[in-house]
PDB file of C-alpha atoms and ligand atoms in Angstrom:
ATOM      1  CA  GLU L 246      -0.026  -0.074   0.068  1.00  0.00           C
ATOM      2  CA  THR L 247       2.864   2.186   0.852  1.00  0.00           C
ATOM      3  CA  VAL L 248       4.760   1.530  -2.267  1.00  0.00           C
ATOM      4  CA  VAL L 249       1.701   2.386  -4.417  1.00  0.00           C
ATOM      5  CA  SER L 250       0.663   5.633  -2.589  1.00  0.00           C
ATOM      6  CA  ARG L 251       4.324   6.459  -3.267  1.00  0.00           C
ATOM      7  CA  LEU L 252       4.432   5.866  -6.605  1.00  0.00           C
ATOM      8  CA  GLU L 253       0.924   7.574  -7.007  1.00  0.00           C
ATOM      9  CA  LEU L 254       2.613  10.772  -5.215  1.00  0.00           C
ATOM     10  CA  GLN L 255       5.762  10.734  -7.712  1.00  0.00           C
ATOM     11  CA  ILE L 256       3.150  10.524 -10.672  1.00  0.00           C
ATOM     12  CA  HIS L 257       1.457  13.649  -9.318  1.00  0.00           C
ATOM     13  CA  LEU L 258       4.511  15.454  -8.799  1.00  0.00           C
ATOM     14  CA  ARG L 259       5.465  14.888 -12.609  1.00  0.00           C
ATOM     15  CA  GLU L 260       2.253  16.029 -13.354  1.00  0.00           C
ATOM     16  CA  ALA L 261       2.363  19.173 -11.106  1.00  0.00           C
ATOM     17  CA  LEU L 262       5.853  20.194 -12.586  1.00  0.00           C
ATOM     18  CA  ALA L 263       4.424  19.843 -16.173  1.00  0.00           C
ATOM     19  CA  GLY L 264       1.098  21.619 -15.202  1.00  0.00           C
ATOM     20  CA  GLY L 265       2.904  24.663 -13.381  1.00  0.00           C
ATOM     21  CA  ASP L 266       1.504  23.590 -10.012  1.00  0.00           C
ATOM     22  CA  PHE L 267       4.378  24.651  -8.116  1.00  0.00           C
ATOM     23  CA  TYR L 268       4.951  28.165  -6.771  1.00  0.00           C
ATOM     24  CA  LEU L 269       7.015  29.818  -4.405  1.00  0.00           C
ATOM     25  CA  GLU L 270       7.092  31.656  -1.094  1.00  0.00           C
ATOM     26  CA  TYR L 271       9.897  33.903  -0.107  1.00  0.00           C
ATOM     27  CA  GLN L 272      10.858  34.545   3.597  1.00  0.00           C
ATOM     28  CA  PRO L 273      12.866  37.736   4.515  1.00  0.00           C
ATOM     29  CA  VAL L 274      16.158  37.356   6.415  1.00  0.00           C
ATOM     30  CA  VAL L 275      17.028  40.588   8.548  1.00  0.00           C
ATOM     31  CA  ASP L 276      20.024  41.917   9.763  1.00  0.00           C
ATOM     32  CA  LEU L 277      19.731  41.922  13.435  1.00  0.00           C
ATOM     33  CA  GLY L 278      21.690  45.052  13.541  1.00  0.00           C
ATOM     34  CA  SER L 279      19.789  47.540  11.307  1.00  0.00           C
ATOM     35  CA  SER L 280      16.286  45.452  11.137  1.00  0.00           C
ATOM     36  CA  GLN L 281      16.689  45.592   7.212  1.00  0.00           C
ATOM     37  CA  VAL L 282      15.524  42.833   4.890  1.00  0.00           C
ATOM     38  CA  THR L 283      18.903  41.819   3.440  1.00  0.00           C
ATOM     39  CA  SER L 284      17.873  38.543   1.496  1.00  0.00           C
ATOM     40  CA  VAL L 285      14.942  36.139   1.023  1.00  0.00           C
ATOM     41  CA  GLU L 286      14.776  32.515   1.246  1.00  0.00           C
ATOM     42  CA  ALA L 287      12.907  30.605  -1.534  1.00  0.00           C
ATOM     43  CA  LEU L 288      10.510  28.040  -0.345  1.00  0.00           C
ATOM     44  CA  VAL L 289       8.555  25.589  -2.462  1.00  0.00           C
ATOM     45  CA  ARG L 290       5.040  24.990  -2.434  1.00  0.00           C
ATOM     46  CA  TRP L 291       2.793  22.668  -4.152  1.00  0.00           C
ATOM     47  CA  ASP L 292      -0.816  23.882  -5.180  1.00  0.00           C
ATOM     48  CA  HIS L 293      -2.602  20.398  -5.167  1.00  0.00           C
ATOM     49  CA  GLU L 294      -6.553  19.863  -5.199  1.00  0.00           C
ATOM     50  CA  GLY L 295      -7.289  23.148  -3.341  1.00  0.00           C
ATOM     51  CA  ARG L 296      -4.782  22.596  -0.758  1.00  0.00           C
ATOM     52  CA  THR L 297      -1.247  23.934  -0.189  1.00  0.00           C
ATOM     53  CA  VAL L 298       1.235  21.070   0.179  1.00  0.00           C
ATOM     54  CA  PRO L 299       4.540  21.881   2.386  1.00  0.00           C
ATOM     55  CA  PRO L 300       7.864  20.725   1.081  1.00  0.00           C
ATOM     56  CA  GLU L 301       8.075  18.322   3.869  1.00  0.00           C
ATOM     57  CA  GLU L 302       5.375  16.222   2.196  1.00  0.00           C
ATOM     58  CA  PHE L 303       6.876  15.903  -1.086  1.00  0.00           C
ATOM     59  CA  ILE L 304      10.597  16.822  -1.207  1.00  0.00           C
ATOM     60  CA  GLY L 305      11.520  13.380  -0.200  1.00  0.00           C
ATOM     61  CA  ALA L 306       9.400  11.696  -3.028  1.00  0.00           C
ATOM     62  CA  ALA L 307      10.684  14.238  -5.470  1.00  0.00           C
ATOM     63  CA  GLU L 308      14.167  12.974  -4.398  1.00  0.00           C
ATOM     64  CA  GLU L 309      13.475   9.182  -4.598  1.00  0.00           C
ATOM     65  CA  SER L 310      12.340   9.693  -8.224  1.00  0.00           C
ATOM     66  CA  GLY L 311      14.943  12.049  -9.318  1.00  0.00           C
ATOM     67  CA  LEU L 312      12.198  14.735 -10.010  1.00  0.00           C
ATOM     68  CA  ILE L 313      14.139  16.948  -7.599  1.00  0.00           C
ATOM     69  CA  VAL L 314      16.630  17.526 -10.270  1.00  0.00           C
ATOM     70  CA  PRO L 315      14.139  19.292 -12.771  1.00  0.00           C
ATOM     71  CA  LEU L 316      11.985  20.717 -10.057  1.00  0.00           C
ATOM     72  CA  GLY L 317      14.900  22.180  -8.447  1.00  0.00           C
ATOM     73  CA  GLU L 318      16.077  23.778 -11.744  1.00  0.00           C
ATOM     74  CA  TRP L 319      12.672  25.367 -12.005  1.00  0.00           C
ATOM     75  CA  ILE L 320      12.909  26.715  -8.399  1.00  0.00           C
ATOM     76  CA  LEU L 321      16.054  28.372  -9.055  1.00  0.00           C
ATOM     77  CA  ARG L 322      15.396  29.784 -12.312  1.00  0.00           C
ATOM     78  CA  GLU L 323      12.012  31.028 -10.693  1.00  0.00           C
ATOM     79  CA  ALA L 324      13.687  32.606  -7.705  1.00  0.00           C
ATOM     80  CA  CYS L 325      16.554  34.118  -9.649  1.00  0.00           C
ATOM     81  CA  GLN L 326      14.254  35.730 -12.049  1.00  0.00           C
ATOM     82  CA  LYS L 327      12.219  37.180  -9.456  1.00  0.00           C
ATOM     83  CA  VAL L 328      15.040  38.668  -7.179  1.00  0.00           C
ATOM     84  CA  ALA L 329      16.893  39.702 -10.529  1.00  0.00           C
ATOM     85  CA  VAL L 330      13.766  42.100 -11.222  1.00  0.00           C
ATOM     86  CA  TRP L 331      13.468  43.355  -7.633  1.00  0.00           C
ATOM     87  CA  ARG L 332      17.089  44.437  -7.934  1.00  0.00           C
ATOM     88  CA  ILE L 333      16.470  46.652 -10.961  1.00  0.00           C
ATOM     89  CA  SER L 334      14.541  48.860  -8.808  1.00  0.00           C
ATOM     90  CA  ASP L 335      17.777  49.667  -6.688  1.00  0.00           C
ATOM     91  CA  TRP L 336      17.119  47.123  -3.854  1.00  0.00           C
ATOM     92  CA  ASP L 337      20.306  45.525  -2.812  1.00  0.00           C
ATOM     93  CA  ILE L 338      18.535  42.163  -1.925  1.00  0.00           C
ATOM     94  CA  GLY L 339      20.213  38.853  -1.881  1.00  0.00           C
ATOM     95  CA  LEU L 340      18.320  35.295  -2.555  1.00  0.00           C
ATOM     96  CA  SER L 341      18.842  31.761  -0.755  1.00  0.00           C
ATOM     97  CA  VAL L 342      17.656  28.883  -2.365  1.00  0.00           C
ATOM     98  CA  ASN L 343      17.765  25.328  -0.913  1.00  0.00           C
ATOM     99  CA  LEU L 344      19.584  22.361  -2.552  1.00  0.00           C
ATOM    100  CA  SER L 345      18.815  18.766  -2.383  1.00  0.00           C
ATOM    101  CA  ALA L 346      21.885  16.171  -2.256  1.00  0.00           C
ATOM    102  CA  LYS L 347      20.529  14.835  -5.558  1.00  0.00           C
ATOM    103  CA  GLN L 348      20.621  18.025  -7.327  1.00  0.00           C
ATOM    104  CA  VAL L 349      24.392  19.050  -6.057  1.00  0.00           C
ATOM    105  CA  LEU L 350      25.477  15.109  -7.054  1.00  0.00           C
ATOM    106  CA  SER L 351      23.845  15.688 -10.496  1.00  0.00           C
ATOM    107  CA  SER L 352      26.258  15.840 -13.170  1.00  0.00           C
ATOM    108  CA  ARG L 353      25.090  19.117 -14.831  1.00  0.00           C
ATOM    109  CA  PHE L 354      24.304  21.125 -11.780  1.00  0.00           C
ATOM    110  CA  VAL L 355      27.291  23.712 -11.884  1.00  0.00           C
ATOM    111  CA  SER L 356      26.542  24.355 -15.425  1.00  0.00           C
ATOM    112  CA  THR L 357      22.785  24.645 -14.660  1.00  0.00           C
ATOM    113  CA  VAL L 358      23.470  27.265 -11.981  1.00  0.00           C
ATOM    114  CA  ALA L 359      25.973  29.100 -14.301  1.00  0.00           C
ATOM    115  CA  GLY L 360      23.392  29.249 -17.002  1.00  0.00           C
ATOM    116  CA  VAL L 361      20.396  30.277 -14.848  1.00  0.00           C
ATOM    117  CA  LEU L 362      22.906  33.165 -13.765  1.00  0.00           C
ATOM    118  CA  ALA L 363      23.508  34.194 -17.142  1.00  0.00           C
ATOM    119  CA  GLU L 364      20.202  33.850 -18.183  1.00  0.00           C
ATOM    120  CA  THR L 365      18.655  35.819 -15.355  1.00  0.00           C
ATOM    121  CA  GLY L 366      21.420  38.476 -14.807  1.00  0.00           C
ATOM    122  CA  LEU L 367      21.631  37.939 -11.321  1.00  0.00           C
ATOM    123  CA  PRO L 368      25.201  38.566  -9.941  1.00  0.00           C
ATOM    124  CA  ALA L 369      26.499  35.413  -8.444  1.00  0.00           C
ATOM    125  CA  GLU L 370      27.524  36.870  -5.275  1.00  0.00           C
ATOM    126  CA  VAL L 371      23.874  37.495  -4.464  1.00  0.00           C
ATOM    127  CA  LEU L 372      22.874  34.082  -4.400  1.00  0.00           C
ATOM    128  CA  THR L 373      23.413  31.579  -1.566  1.00  0.00           C
ATOM    129  CA  LEU L 374      22.875  27.837  -1.994  1.00  0.00           C
ATOM    130  CA  GLU L 375      21.777  26.194   1.206  1.00  0.00           C
ATOM    131  CA  VAL L 376      22.963  22.489   1.842  1.00  0.00           C
ATOM    132  CA  ASP L 377      22.535  20.383   4.741  1.00  0.00           C
ATOM    133  CA  GLU L 378      25.655  18.920   6.428  1.00  0.00           C
ATOM    134  CA  GLU L 379      24.410  15.336   5.798  1.00  0.00           C
ATOM    135  CA  LEU L 380      25.554  15.591   2.355  1.00  0.00           C
ATOM    136  CA  LEU L 381      29.222  16.212   3.333  1.00  0.00           C
ATOM    137  CA  LEU L 382      28.856  13.165   5.517  1.00  0.00           C
ATOM    138  CA  ASP L 383      27.277  10.674   3.037  1.00  0.00           C
ATOM    139  CA  ASP L 384      28.700  11.838  -0.008  1.00  0.00           C
ATOM    140  CA  GLY L 385      31.835  13.871   1.052  1.00  0.00           C
ATOM    141  CA  ALA L 386      34.266  13.681  -1.828  1.00  0.00           C
ATOM    142  CA  GLU L 387      31.996  14.390  -4.564  1.00  0.00           C
ATOM    143  CA  ALA L 388      29.892  16.817  -2.722  1.00  0.00           C
ATOM    144  CA  VAL L 389      32.938  18.777  -1.827  1.00  0.00           C
ATOM    145  CA  ALA L 390      34.089  18.756  -5.387  1.00  0.00           C
ATOM    146  CA  SER L 391      30.870  20.045  -6.632  1.00  0.00           C
ATOM    147  CA  LEU L 392      30.329  22.855  -3.958  1.00  0.00           C
ATOM    148  CA  SER L 393      33.874  24.092  -4.615  1.00  0.00           C
ATOM    149  CA  GLU L 394      32.970  24.486  -8.475  1.00  0.00           C
ATOM    150  CA  LEU L 395      29.932  26.273  -7.467  1.00  0.00           C
ATOM    151  CA  ARG L 396      31.934  28.600  -5.025  1.00  0.00           C
ATOM    152  CA  ALA L 397      34.319  29.221  -7.860  1.00  0.00           C
ATOM    153  CA  LEU L 398      31.314  30.568  -9.734  1.00  0.00           C
ATOM    154  CA  GLY L 399      31.036  33.328  -6.992  1.00  0.00           C
ATOM    155  CA  VAL L 400      27.998  32.027  -5.302  1.00  0.00           C
ATOM    156  CA  GLN L 401      27.805  31.912  -1.610  1.00  0.00           C
ATOM    157  CA  LEU L 402      27.322  28.555   0.398  1.00  0.00           C
ATOM    158  CA  ALA L 403      25.320  28.038   3.592  1.00  0.00           C
ATOM    159  CA  ILE L 404      25.072  25.101   5.884  1.00  0.00           C
ATOM    160  CA  ASP L 405      21.238  24.720   6.536  1.00  0.00           C
ATOM    161  CA  ASP L 406      20.174  23.511  10.117  1.00  0.00           C
ATOM    162  CA  TYR L 407      23.357  23.777  11.296  1.00  0.00           C
ATOM    163  CA  GLY L 408      24.192  21.912  14.782  1.00  0.00           C
ATOM    164  CA  MET L 409      22.006  18.872  13.826  1.00  0.00           C
ATOM    165  CA  GLY L 410      24.622  16.872  12.233  1.00  0.00           C
ATOM    166  CA  TYR L 411      27.875  15.425  13.492  1.00  0.00           C
ATOM    167  CA  ALA L 412      31.240  16.607  13.108  1.00  0.00           C
ATOM    168  CA  SER L 413      29.820  20.045  12.350  1.00  0.00           C
ATOM    169  CA  LEU L 414      33.117  21.732  13.402  1.00  0.00           C
ATOM    170  CA  ALA L 415      35.076  19.532  11.006  1.00  0.00           C
ATOM    171  CA  HIS L 416      32.996  20.307   7.905  1.00  0.00           C
ATOM    172  CA  LEU L 417      33.572  24.276   8.415  1.00  0.00           C
ATOM    173  CA  ARG L 418      37.317  23.412   7.866  1.00  0.00           C
ATOM    174  CA  GLU L 419      36.886  21.104   4.944  1.00  0.00           C
ATOM    175  CA  LEU L 420      34.632  23.339   2.759  1.00  0.00           C
ATOM    176  CA  SER L 421      34.701  27.105   2.799  1.00  0.00           C
ATOM    177  CA  VAL L 422      31.250  28.231   3.655  1.00  0.00           C
ATOM    178  CA  ASP L 423      30.092  31.619   3.715  1.00  0.00           C
ATOM    179  CA  ALA L 424      27.103  31.277   6.105  1.00  0.00           C
ATOM    180  CA  ILE L 425      25.699  28.895   8.732  1.00  0.00           C
ATOM    181  CA  LYS L 426      22.088  28.751   9.756  1.00  0.00           C
ATOM    182  CA  ILE L 427      21.675  27.793  13.321  1.00  0.00           C
ATOM    183  CA  ASP L 428      18.883  25.276  13.512  1.00  0.00           C
ATOM    184  CA  PRO L 429      15.672  26.223  15.005  1.00  0.00           C
ATOM    185  CA  SER L 430      15.638  23.763  17.675  1.00  0.00           C
ATOM    186  CA  PHE L 431      18.306  25.695  19.304  1.00  0.00           C
ATOM    187  CA  ILE L 432      16.762  29.182  18.903  1.00  0.00           C
ATOM    188  CA  ASP L 433      13.470  27.403  20.510  1.00  0.00           C
ATOM    189  CA  ASP L 434      15.101  26.500  23.614  1.00  0.00           C
ATOM    190  CA  LEU L 435      17.250  29.899  23.966  1.00  0.00           C
ATOM    191  CA  GLY L 436      17.070  30.927  27.518  1.00  0.00           C
ATOM    192  CA  ARG L 437      15.254  28.165  28.730  1.00  0.00           C
ATOM    193  CA  ASP L 438      17.860  25.477  28.433  1.00  0.00           C
ATOM    194  CA  ASP L 439      21.339  26.466  29.748  1.00  0.00           C
ATOM    195  CA  THR L 440      23.317  24.154  27.678  1.00  0.00           C
ATOM    196  CA  VAL L 441      21.422  24.957  24.305  1.00  0.00           C
ATOM    197  CA  THR L 442      22.007  28.858  25.392  1.00  0.00           C
ATOM    198  CA  LEU L 443      25.665  28.201  25.728  1.00  0.00           C
ATOM    199  CA  LEU L 444      26.001  26.264  22.605  1.00  0.00           C
ATOM    200  CA  THR L 445      24.189  28.681  20.414  1.00  0.00           C
ATOM    201  CA  HIS L 446      26.428  31.371  21.919  1.00  0.00           C
ATOM    202  CA  THR L 447      29.484  29.113  20.879  1.00  0.00           C
ATOM    203  CA  ILE L 448      28.260  28.649  17.410  1.00  0.00           C
ATOM    204  CA  ILE L 449      27.659  32.632  17.038  1.00  0.00           C
ATOM    205  CA  GLN L 450      31.478  32.994  18.349  1.00  0.00           C
ATOM    206  CA  LEU L 451      32.672  30.198  16.078  1.00  0.00           C
ATOM    207  CA  GLY L 452      31.103  32.056  13.129  1.00  0.00           C
ATOM    208  CA  ARG L 453      32.461  35.242  13.788  1.00  0.00           C
ATOM    209  CA  ASP L 454      36.044  34.058  14.304  1.00  0.00           C
ATOM    210  CA  LEU L 455      35.907  32.069  11.331  1.00  0.00           C
ATOM    211  CA  GLY L 456      34.521  35.031   9.386  1.00  0.00           C
ATOM    212  CA  VAL L 457      31.256  33.146   8.414  1.00  0.00           C
ATOM    213  CA  GLN L 458      27.848  34.832   8.533  1.00  0.00           C
ATOM    214  CA  VAL L 459      25.522  33.507  11.151  1.00  0.00           C
ATOM    215  CA  VAL L 460      21.855  33.337  10.540  1.00  0.00           C
ATOM    216  CA  ALA L 461      19.486  32.342  13.322  1.00  0.00           C
ATOM    217  CA  GLU L 462      16.250  30.493  12.095  1.00  0.00           C
ATOM    218  CA  GLY L 463      12.859  30.092  13.815  1.00  0.00           C
ATOM    219  CA  ILE L 464      12.682  33.078  15.905  1.00  0.00           C
ATOM    220  CA  GLU L 465       9.274  33.254  17.395  1.00  0.00           C
ATOM    221  CA  ARG L 466       9.544  35.306  20.542  1.00  0.00           C
ATOM    222  CA  PRO L 467      10.771  38.595  21.300  1.00  0.00           C
ATOM    223  CA  GLU L 468      13.273  37.444  23.956  1.00  0.00           C
ATOM    224  CA  GLN L 469      14.823  35.091  21.518  1.00  0.00           C
ATOM    225  CA  LEU L 470      15.763  38.121  19.263  1.00  0.00           C
ATOM    226  CA  GLU L 471      16.797  40.191  22.209  1.00  0.00           C
ATOM    227  CA  GLN L 472      19.250  37.168  23.383  1.00  0.00           C
ATOM    228  CA  LEU L 473      20.331  36.816  19.759  1.00  0.00           C
ATOM    229  CA  ARG L 474      21.334  40.498  19.359  1.00  0.00           C
ATOM    230  CA  ALA L 475      23.170  40.392  22.701  1.00  0.00           C
ATOM    231  CA  MET L 476      25.120  37.375  21.505  1.00  0.00           C
ATOM    232  CA  GLY L 477      26.088  39.364  18.440  1.00  0.00           C
ATOM    233  CA  CYS L 478      24.322  37.008  15.990  1.00  0.00           C
ATOM    234  CA  ASP L 479      24.446  39.018  12.504  1.00  0.00           C
ATOM    235  CA  HIS L 480      21.173  37.778  10.830  1.00  0.00           C
ATOM    236  CA  GLY L 481      17.653  36.374  11.756  1.00  0.00           C
ATOM    237  CA  GLN L 482      14.801  34.675  10.214  1.00  0.00           C
ATOM    238  CA  GLY L 483      11.632  33.647  11.818  1.00  0.00           C
ATOM    239  CA  PHE L 484       7.797  34.162  12.189  1.00  0.00           C
ATOM    240  CA  LEU L 485       8.383  36.986  14.526  1.00  0.00           C
ATOM    241  CA  VAL L 486      10.396  38.810  11.825  1.00  0.00           C
ATOM    242  CA  ALA L 487       8.266  37.782   8.752  1.00  0.00           C
ATOM    243  CA  ARG L 488       6.385  34.638   7.769  1.00  0.00           C
ATOM    244  CA  PRO L 489       7.114  33.192   4.355  1.00  0.00           C
ATOM    245  CA  MET L 490       5.161  35.368   1.675  1.00  0.00           C
ATOM    246  CA  SER L 491       4.172  35.529  -2.107  1.00  0.00           C
ATOM    247  CA  ALA L 492       6.354  37.350  -4.362  1.00  0.00           C
ATOM    248  CA  ASP L 493       3.613  40.294  -3.953  1.00  0.00           C
ATOM    249  CA  GLY L 494       4.220  40.250  -0.459  1.00  0.00           C
ATOM    250  CA  VAL L 495       7.979  40.800  -1.048  1.00  0.00           C
ATOM    251  CA  GLU L 496       7.455  43.610  -3.274  1.00  0.00           C
ATOM    252  CA  ALA L 497       5.621  45.290  -0.582  1.00  0.00           C
ATOM    253  CA  LEU L 498       8.679  45.322   1.458  1.00  0.00           C
ATOM    254  CA  VAL L 499      10.792  46.781  -1.263  1.00  0.00           C
ATOM    255  CA  GLY L 500      12.852  49.725   0.606  1.00  0.00           C
ATOM    256  CA  GLY L 501      13.898  47.183   3.033  1.00  0.00           C
ATOM    257  CA  GLU L 502      11.741  47.885   6.200  1.00  0.00           C
ATOM    258  CA  VAL L 503       9.971  44.836   7.609  1.00  0.00           C
ATOM    259  CA  GLY L 504       6.272  45.236   8.581  1.00  0.00           C
ATOM    260  CA  VAL L 505       6.869  44.132  12.121  1.00  0.00           C
ATOM    261  CA  ALA L 506       8.520  46.356  15.025  1.00  0.00           C
ATOM    262  CA  LEU L 507      11.853  44.818  15.711  1.00  0.00           C
TER     263      LEU L 507
HETATM  264  P1  LIG S 763      14.502  25.259   5.785  1.00  0.00           P
HETATM  265  O1  LIG S 763      15.355  25.473   4.522  1.00  0.00           O
HETATM  266  O2  LIG S 763      15.133  25.050   6.802  1.00  0.00           O
HETATM  267  O3  LIG S 763      13.508  26.437   5.645  1.00  0.00           O
HETATM  268  C1  LIG S 763      12.824  27.013   7.160  1.00  0.00           C
HETATM  269  C2  LIG S 763      11.665  26.553   7.359  1.00  0.00           C
HETATM  270  O4  LIG S 763      11.249  26.921   8.453  1.00  0.00           O
HETATM  271  C3  LIG S 763      10.559  26.893   6.352  1.00  0.00           C
HETATM  272  O5  LIG S 763       9.537  25.631   6.353  1.00  0.00           O
HETATM  273  C4  LIG S 763       9.656  28.069   7.111  1.00  0.00           C
HETATM  274  O6  LIG S 763       8.402  28.290   6.962  1.00  0.00           O
HETATM  275  C5  LIG S 763      10.009  27.510   8.469  1.00  0.00           C
HETATM  276  N1  LIG S 763      10.097  28.717   9.577  1.00  0.00           N
HETATM  277  C6  LIG S 763      10.527  29.913   9.142  1.00  0.00           C
HETATM  278  N2  LIG S 763      10.516  30.621  10.344  1.00  0.00           N
HETATM  279  C7  LIG S 763       9.855  29.867  11.436  1.00  0.00           C
HETATM  280  C8  LIG S 763       9.663  30.053  12.954  1.00  0.00           C
HETATM  281  O7  LIG S 763       9.670  31.119  13.298  1.00  0.00           O
HETATM  282  N3  LIG S 763       8.907  28.911  13.361  1.00  0.00           N
HETATM  283  C9  LIG S 763       8.853  27.748  12.652  1.00  0.00           C
HETATM  284  N4  LIG S 763       7.795  26.968  13.456  1.00  0.00           N
HETATM  285  N5  LIG S 763       9.210  27.654  11.510  1.00  0.00           N
HETATM  286  C10 LIG S 763       9.733  28.635  10.574  1.00  0.00           C
HETATM  287  P2  LIG S 763       8.954  24.967   4.853  1.00  0.00           P
HETATM  288  O8  LIG S 763       8.980  26.168   3.759  1.00  0.00           O
HETATM  289  O9  LIG S 763       7.933  24.136   5.471  1.00  0.00           O
HETATM  290  O10 LIG S 763      10.299  24.414   4.615  1.00  0.00           O
HETATM  291  C11 LIG S 763      10.816  23.028   5.263  1.00  0.00           C
HETATM  292  C12 LIG S 763      11.751  22.535   4.560  1.00  0.00           C
HETATM  293  O11 LIG S 763      11.649  21.927   3.453  1.00  0.00           O
HETATM  294  C13 LIG S 763      12.999  23.807   4.358  1.00  0.00           C
HETATM  295  O12 LIG S 763      13.783  23.914   5.581  1.00  0.00           O
HETATM  296  C14 LIG S 763      13.835  22.839   3.398  1.00  0.00           C
HETATM  297  O13 LIG S 763      14.830  22.047   3.962  1.00  0.00           O
HETATM  298  C15 LIG S 763      12.805  22.241   2.513  1.00  0.00           C
HETATM  299  N6  LIG S 763      12.538  23.179   1.315  1.00  0.00           N
HETATM  300  C16 LIG S 763      11.823  24.144   1.240  1.00  0.00           C
HETATM  301  N7  LIG S 763      11.845  24.709  -0.012  1.00  0.00           N
HETATM  302  C17 LIG S 763      12.774  23.999  -0.803  1.00  0.00           C
HETATM  303  C18 LIG S 763      13.476  24.049  -2.266  1.00  0.00           C
HETATM  304  O14 LIG S 763      13.079  24.851  -2.961  1.00  0.00           O
HETATM  305  N8  LIG S 763      14.153  23.057  -2.441  1.00  0.00           N
HETATM  306  C19 LIG S 763      14.613  21.974  -1.599  1.00  0.00           C
HETATM  307  N9  LIG S 763      15.377  21.212  -1.797  1.00  0.00           N
HETATM  308  N10 LIG S 763      14.163  22.045  -0.248  1.00  0.00           N
HETATM  309  C20 LIG S 763      13.296  22.869   0.104  1.00  0.00           C
HETATM  310 MG1  LIG S 764      16.766  26.655   4.124  1.00  0.00          MG
HETATM  311 MG1  LIG S 765      16.967  25.516   8.211  1.00  0.00          MG
END
């Protein structure tokens, strides 16, 4: 039964890509010092039978079937096009796009990224590609080779959900990354659990010492924001700051002020 429904899901996903049923939301990332929006993270959604399906319900199946490669290319192109247009109006906004391991390891990926940048005119340095650190564990050498080529194009690399995997410190040395995104589970326990608070502080300090940008994800409560600022965390993202929103919603932010009191 599970196999059949998995196969059905994969068929639906293929139809959805052909039918244009995926769309992107963008979640602002702010500079915690100035409260300005510095970039947006593209997050994919599936409009299916009148319901919005979150990525957690279909990314796994898209990876298994290999559809993540064309889907990921669509996501990258769509997001780069949008942000390139926003930048024309003199708004210095960056873009983050999430990558699956399958994409990074697919043979044409580096040239796909180069092609999309050339097509959309988005400068490479404003694009950040987010990867999970598991990628470095499971397919270490191959992944590092591909990510290094991407970095040579001038794009930035970020480690998503940082702190959840093993040997996190070793990876930062192995691969030069530009940013780490602290996992929301750390932010959630900030100020409630002494060990987690200390670890968060240490990650922020480590980032600063290594010259790596630190982004705290999942900021929901004002006291978390306060603590992160006090710890010297550069950037933040979370429902308190701004929820993921449509492209139209982002356009309303042009000028850089978020619609919340930070
Ligand atoms: P992620 O890259 O860590 O993205 C952040 C997720 O946290 C988003 O969920 C966002 O809506 C959610 N979030 C943001 N702020 C808060 C907060 O304050 N509180 C809480 N509870 N959640 C918050 P979303 O959009 O459901 O995405 C989930 C995951 O799916 C992403 O985690 C990412 O790993 C994956 N994903 C999303 N879009 C893509 C994509 O285009 N390609 C790939 N390969 N994966 C994607
Ligand atoms: Mg992400
Ligand atoms: Mg994350």
